[in-house]
Amino acid sequence: MVQLSTSVCLLGGFLGLCLIEPILTSLTPSSMCTPLRTLNDSLSHRRRYMKHYFPVNYTIRVHQREVFRLSNISRMRSKVKGVEDLLLQRLWFQVNQGVLKKIIRVMPERHPSRPYTAELEQRFRDAEGVFVQSHPAEVFQQELPETIQDIWDYLTEEPDRVPESSWRLAPPKSLLDNLYQTMFCLFSGCFAGEEAQQNYCGVSHWKKGRKKDLRPES
Ligand SMILES: *[C@@H]1O[C@H](CO)[C@@H](O)[C@H](O)[C@H]1NC(C)=O
Ligand SMILES: *[C@@H]1O[C@H](CO)[C@@H](O)[C@H](O)[C@H]1NC(C)=O
Ligand SMILES: *[C@@H]1O[C@H](CO)[C@@H](O)[C@H](O)[C@H]1NC(C)=O
């Protein structure tokens, strides 16, 4: 199987097909930046809607693979052969689509955070639409590295077939923190601040801001 796809790739290479991929995967298409910045705007209100409007220590049940943090990204980048940003971006969309659905599902119709979360999900889907459009369709048909394929299979498994041991309890705010931080890491091209080369993928970058985050709110 692997040999087959390699030779297809070599043949494609002659036609320039294989060249498309490394070029595209190394950058975030600029068309992604508008929807992602919109998403960032929504996410800046996550503390209020995901914490204050929920009972203290409230958690929801998610698949363990839906806990997708910066540490997962650095681990995959160093351990999984052939993992490119584009793959991680696809995984990011897949994971967080499930996360947002699960958060919405626990909220009654008249929960004060419901309109916020519905809008967030809509903005997320808009970003995903642009993401899909801005890459050639072949990119999404590529065979995934085995480790990533395994994660993908877990994520798309029917919930009632997921073993009890694979569920985790997580506060909704922390799930959105993960979504937020990994977004800056994986799409850093859209979020360059005054310091041109901010390392959004580093855990230390986010720890810096923690003090402010812990300040009691009025
Ligand atoms: C993200 O959104 C917040 C709130 O609107 C804004 O203050 C911040 O500058 C945005 N960050 C980036 C990198 O665009
Ligand atoms: C919330 O969790 C913290 C830390 O586990 C605990 O100290 C606190 O008592 C909990 N609060 C409530 C209301 O359960
Ligand atoms: C991220 O790492 C944690 C363990 O630290 C693991 O439970 C989780 O499944 C990983 N997420 C993904 C998407 O692989």
Short mmCIF file of C-alpha atoms and ligand atoms in Angstrom, two decimals:
data_model
loop_
_atom_site.label_atom_id
_atom_site.label_comp_id
_atom_site.label_asym_id
_atom_site.label_seq_id
_atom_site.Cartn_x
_atom_site.Cartn_y
_atom_site.Cartn_z
CA MET A 1 0.00 0.00 0.00
CA VAL A 2 2.69 2.44 1.03
CA GLN A 3 4.81 1.49 -1.95
CA LEU A 4 1.89 2.04 -4.25
CA SER A 5 1.18 5.52 -2.98
CA THR A 6 4.87 6.41 -3.11
CA SER A 7 5.10 5.47 -6.75
CA VAL A 8 1.92 7.33 -7.55
CA CYS A 9 3.48 10.29 -5.86
CA LEU A 10 6.70 9.91 -7.83
CA LEU A 11 4.74 9.73 -11.04
CA GLY A 12 2.73 12.72 -9.91
CA GLY A 13 6.00 14.43 -9.09
CA PHE A 14 6.94 14.41 -12.73
CA LEU A 15 3.73 16.20 -13.48
CA GLY A 16 4.30 18.67 -10.69
CA LEU A 17 1.43 17.33 -8.62
CA CYS A 18 3.47 16.45 -5.60
CA LEU A 19 4.98 19.89 -5.52
CA ILE A 20 1.68 21.53 -4.74
CA GLU A 21 1.51 19.96 -1.36
CA PRO A 22 4.65 21.07 0.49
CA ILE A 23 4.16 24.62 -0.69
CA LEU A 24 0.58 24.83 0.47
CA THR A 25 1.08 23.09 3.75
CA SER A 26 3.75 25.42 4.98
CA LEU A 27 1.50 28.45 5.09
CA THR A 28 -1.94 29.42 6.16
CA PRO A 29 -3.86 30.66 3.14
CA SER A 30 -4.58 34.33 3.72
CA SER A 31 -8.28 33.74 2.98
CA MET A 32 -8.42 31.88 6.31
CA CYS A 33 -7.48 34.93 8.31
CA THR A 34 -10.78 36.80 8.19
CA PRO A 35 -12.92 33.92 9.49
CA LEU A 36 -10.30 32.98 12.07
CA ARG A 37 -10.09 36.52 13.38
CA THR A 38 -13.86 36.57 13.67
CA LEU A 39 -13.62 33.34 15.62
CA ASN A 40 -10.97 34.93 17.84
CA ASP A 41 -13.35 37.79 18.60
CA SER A 42 -16.03 35.35 19.74
CA LEU A 43 -13.58 33.31 21.75
CA SER A 44 -12.47 36.34 23.71
CA HIS A 45 -15.81 36.14 25.56
CA ARG A 46 -15.44 32.48 26.50
CA ARG A 47 -14.82 33.08 30.18
CA ARG A 48 -18.20 34.70 30.68
CA TYR A 49 -20.21 32.23 28.63
CA MET A 50 -18.34 29.03 29.42
CA LYS A 51 -17.61 29.64 33.07
CA HIS A 52 -19.81 32.26 34.71
CA TYR A 53 -23.01 30.91 33.24
CA PHE A 54 -22.28 27.36 34.29
CA PRO A 55 -22.38 25.86 37.77
CA VAL A 56 -19.05 25.89 39.65
CA ASN A 57 -16.78 23.03 38.52
CA TYR A 58 -19.21 21.98 35.82
CA THR A 59 -17.80 19.44 33.40
CA ILE A 60 -18.99 17.77 30.26
CA ARG A 61 -18.20 14.34 28.90
CA VAL A 62 -15.94 14.31 25.88
CA HIS A 63 -13.90 11.71 24.09
CA GLN A 64 -10.33 11.61 25.38
CA ARG A 65 -9.18 12.46 21.85
CA GLU A 66 -11.18 15.65 22.05
CA VAL A 67 -8.71 16.93 24.57
CA PHE A 68 -6.38 18.48 22.02
CA ARG A 69 -3.81 20.78 23.52
CA LEU A 70 -0.58 22.49 22.56
CA SER A 71 1.28 19.55 24.09
CA ASN A 72 -0.45 17.18 21.67
CA ILE A 73 0.72 19.30 18.77
CA SER A 74 4.33 19.41 19.87
CA ARG A 75 4.28 15.70 20.59
CA MET A 76 2.86 14.88 17.17
CA ARG A 77 5.28 17.20 15.42
CA SER A 78 8.21 15.46 17.02
CA LYS A 79 6.98 11.87 17.00
CA VAL A 80 4.73 11.30 14.02
CA LYS A 81 6.50 10.90 10.72
CA GLY A 82 5.06 12.92 7.87
CA VAL A 83 2.90 15.13 10.04
CA GLU A 84 2.46 18.51 8.43
CA ASP A 85 0.63 21.57 9.58
CA LEU A 86 -2.12 20.98 7.10
CA LEU A 87 -2.83 17.61 8.69
CA LEU A 88 -2.87 19.10 12.14
CA GLN A 89 -5.19 21.83 10.93
CA ARG A 90 -7.59 19.21 9.57
CA LEU A 91 -7.42 17.39 12.87
CA TRP A 92 -8.08 20.65 14.69
CA PHE A 93 -11.28 21.17 12.73
CA GLN A 94 -12.38 17.58 13.26
CA VAL A 95 -11.75 17.62 17.00
CA ASN A 96 -13.33 20.96 17.71
CA GLN A 97 -16.40 20.35 15.63
CA GLY A 98 -17.16 17.51 18.04
CA VAL A 99 -16.30 19.60 21.08
CA LEU A 100 -18.65 22.43 20.10
CA LYS A 101 -21.45 19.98 19.38
CA LYS A 102 -21.05 18.41 22.80
CA ILE A 103 -21.09 21.76 24.57
CA ILE A 104 -24.27 22.79 22.78
CA ARG A 105 -25.89 19.46 23.55
CA VAL A 106 -25.67 19.90 27.33
CA MET A 107 -27.33 23.31 27.28
CA PRO A 108 -31.08 23.56 27.62
CA GLU A 109 -32.87 25.63 24.98
CA ARG A 110 -32.96 28.73 27.17
CA HIS A 111 -29.47 28.54 28.62
CA PRO A 112 -27.91 32.04 28.61
CA SER A 113 -24.84 30.75 26.76
CA ARG A 114 -26.75 29.09 23.99
CA PRO A 115 -26.90 31.95 21.48
CA TYR A 116 -23.20 32.60 22.06
CA THR A 117 -22.26 28.99 21.48
CA ALA A 118 -24.48 28.67 18.43
CA GLU A 119 -22.81 31.73 16.92
CA LEU A 120 -19.40 30.39 17.79
CA GLU A 121 -20.20 27.13 16.07
CA GLN A 122 -21.46 28.98 13.01
CA ARG A 123 -18.24 30.99 12.84
CA PHE A 124 -16.24 27.83 13.25
CA ARG A 125 -18.11 26.23 10.37
CA ASP A 126 -17.54 29.32 8.23
CA ALA A 127 -13.82 29.02 8.88
CA GLU A 128 -13.90 25.34 8.01
CA GLY A 129 -15.71 26.11 4.75
CA VAL A 130 -13.01 28.56 3.74
CA PHE A 131 -10.34 26.08 4.80
CA VAL A 132 -11.76 23.37 2.56
CA GLN A 133 -12.17 25.76 -0.35
CA SER A 134 -8.67 27.11 -0.12
CA HIS A 135 -6.99 23.76 -0.71
CA PRO A 136 -7.22 21.47 -3.71
CA ALA A 137 -9.61 18.58 -3.12
CA GLU A 138 -6.78 16.00 -3.45
CA VAL A 139 -5.30 17.29 -0.22
CA PHE A 140 -8.30 15.91 1.65
CA GLN A 141 -8.09 12.53 -0.02
CA GLN A 142 -4.51 11.85 0.95
CA GLU A 143 -3.81 8.84 3.05
CA LEU A 144 -3.25 9.88 6.66
CA PRO A 145 -0.28 8.72 8.72
CA GLU A 146 -1.43 5.76 10.80
CA THR A 147 -1.36 7.59 14.14
CA ILE A 148 -3.52 10.37 12.78
CA GLN A 149 -5.86 7.92 11.07
CA ASP A 150 -6.34 6.14 14.41
CA ILE A 151 -7.28 9.38 16.13
CA TRP A 152 -9.62 10.18 13.28
CA ASP A 153 -11.33 6.80 13.60
CA TYR A 154 -11.84 7.30 17.32
CA LEU A 155 -13.30 10.74 16.79
CA THR A 156 -15.80 9.56 14.23
CA GLU A 157 -16.85 6.45 16.15
CA GLU A 158 -20.50 6.20 17.15
CA PRO A 159 -20.75 7.50 20.74
CA ASP A 160 -22.42 4.34 22.00
CA ARG A 161 -19.54 2.26 20.68
CA VAL A 162 -16.93 4.29 22.56
CA PRO A 163 -15.71 2.32 25.60
CA GLU A 164 -16.35 3.87 29.00
CA SER A 165 -12.62 4.28 29.61
CA SER A 166 -12.26 6.62 26.64
CA TRP A 167 -14.50 9.31 28.05
CA ARG A 168 -13.12 12.27 29.94
CA LEU A 169 -14.75 15.00 32.00
CA ALA A 170 -13.67 18.50 31.06
CA PRO A 171 -14.89 21.98 31.97
CA PRO A 172 -16.33 23.71 28.89
CA LYS A 173 -14.06 26.71 29.37
CA SER A 174 -10.94 24.57 29.31
CA LEU A 175 -12.11 22.93 26.08
CA LEU A 176 -12.46 26.35 24.50
CA ASP A 177 -9.09 27.40 25.92
CA ASN A 178 -7.61 24.45 24.06
CA LEU A 179 -9.43 25.42 20.89
CA TYR A 180 -8.20 28.99 21.24
CA GLN A 181 -4.55 28.28 21.98
CA THR A 182 -4.17 25.60 19.35
CA MET A 183 -5.80 27.90 16.79
CA PHE A 184 -3.08 30.51 17.37
CA CYS A 185 -0.43 27.82 17.12
CA LEU A 186 -1.69 26.11 13.96
CA PHE A 187 -2.72 29.27 12.11
CA SER A 188 -0.05 31.59 13.48
CA GLY A 189 0.28 33.23 10.07
CA CYS A 190 -3.03 35.00 10.74
CA PHE A 191 -2.15 36.18 14.23
CA ALA A 192 1.24 37.82 13.98
CA GLY A 193 1.29 40.53 16.61
CA GLU A 194 3.67 43.43 17.10
CA GLU A 195 6.47 40.99 17.81
CA ALA A 196 6.66 39.39 14.41
CA GLN A 197 7.72 35.93 15.51
CA GLN A 198 5.57 35.06 18.51
CA ASN A 199 5.71 31.47 19.46
CA TYR A 200 2.05 30.69 20.00
CA CYS A 201 2.86 26.98 20.07
CA GLY A 202 4.90 27.30 23.22
CA VAL A 203 3.12 26.59 26.47
CA SER A 204 5.22 29.33 28.08
CA HIS A 205 3.66 31.92 25.79
CA TRP A 206 0.26 31.21 27.29
CA LYS A 207 1.49 30.94 30.86
CA LYS A 208 2.69 34.52 30.64
CA GLY A 209 -0.86 35.71 30.27
CA ARG A 210 -2.16 33.57 33.08
CA LYS A 211 -1.78 36.07 35.88
CA LYS A 212 -4.09 38.45 34.13
CA ASP A 213 -6.49 35.59 33.57
CA LEU A 214 -6.63 34.77 37.26
CA ARG A 215 -7.43 38.29 38.32
CA PRO A 216 -10.87 38.32 39.92
CA GLU A 217 -13.46 39.83 37.62
CA SER A 218 -15.92 42.43 38.66
C1 LIG B 1 -8.54 38.57 19.27
O1 LIG B 1 -9.72 39.21 19.67
C2 LIG B 1 -9.58 40.14 20.73
C3 LIG B 1 -10.95 40.66 21.11
O2 LIG B 1 -11.66 41.15 20.03
C4 LIG B 1 -8.65 41.27 20.29
O3 LIG B 1 -8.45 42.16 21.35
C5 LIG B 1 -7.31 40.66 19.87
O4 LIG B 1 -6.48 41.68 19.36
C6 LIG B 1 -7.51 39.61 18.81
N1 LIG B 1 -6.26 38.98 18.54
C7 LIG B 1 -5.70 38.96 17.33
C8 LIG B 1 -4.34 38.39 17.25
O5 LIG B 1 -6.29 39.33 16.33
C1 LIG B 2 -14.56 23.03 42.83
O1 LIG B 2 -13.31 22.35 42.73
C2 LIG B 2 -12.34 22.79 43.65
C3 LIG B 2 -11.03 22.10 43.31
O2 LIG B 2 -11.21 20.74 43.05
C4 LIG B 2 -12.82 22.49 45.05
O3 LIG B 2 -11.86 22.93 45.99
C5 LIG B 2 -14.14 23.21 45.28
O4 LIG B 2 -14.66 22.87 46.55
C6 LIG B 2 -15.15 22.84 44.21
N1 LIG B 2 -16.33 23.69 44.37
C7 LIG B 2 -17.58 23.20 44.37
C8 LIG B 2 -18.68 24.18 44.59
O5 LIG B 2 -17.80 22.02 44.18
C1 LIG B 3 -3.68 14.68 23.76
O1 LIG B 3 -2.92 14.14 24.83
C2 LIG B 3 -3.70 13.54 25.86
C3 LIG B 3 -2.76 13.04 26.92
O2 LIG B 3 -1.92 14.04 27.34
C4 LIG B 3 -4.53 12.40 25.31
O3 LIG B 3 -5.36 11.87 26.32
C5 LIG B 3 -5.38 12.92 24.16
O4 LIG B 3 -6.08 11.84 23.58
C6 LIG B 3 -4.50 13.57 23.10
N1 LIG B 3 -5.34 14.13 22.06
C7 LIG B 3 -5.26 13.74 20.80
C8 LIG B 3 -6.15 14.44 19.81
O5 LIG B 3 -4.49 12.88 20.43
#
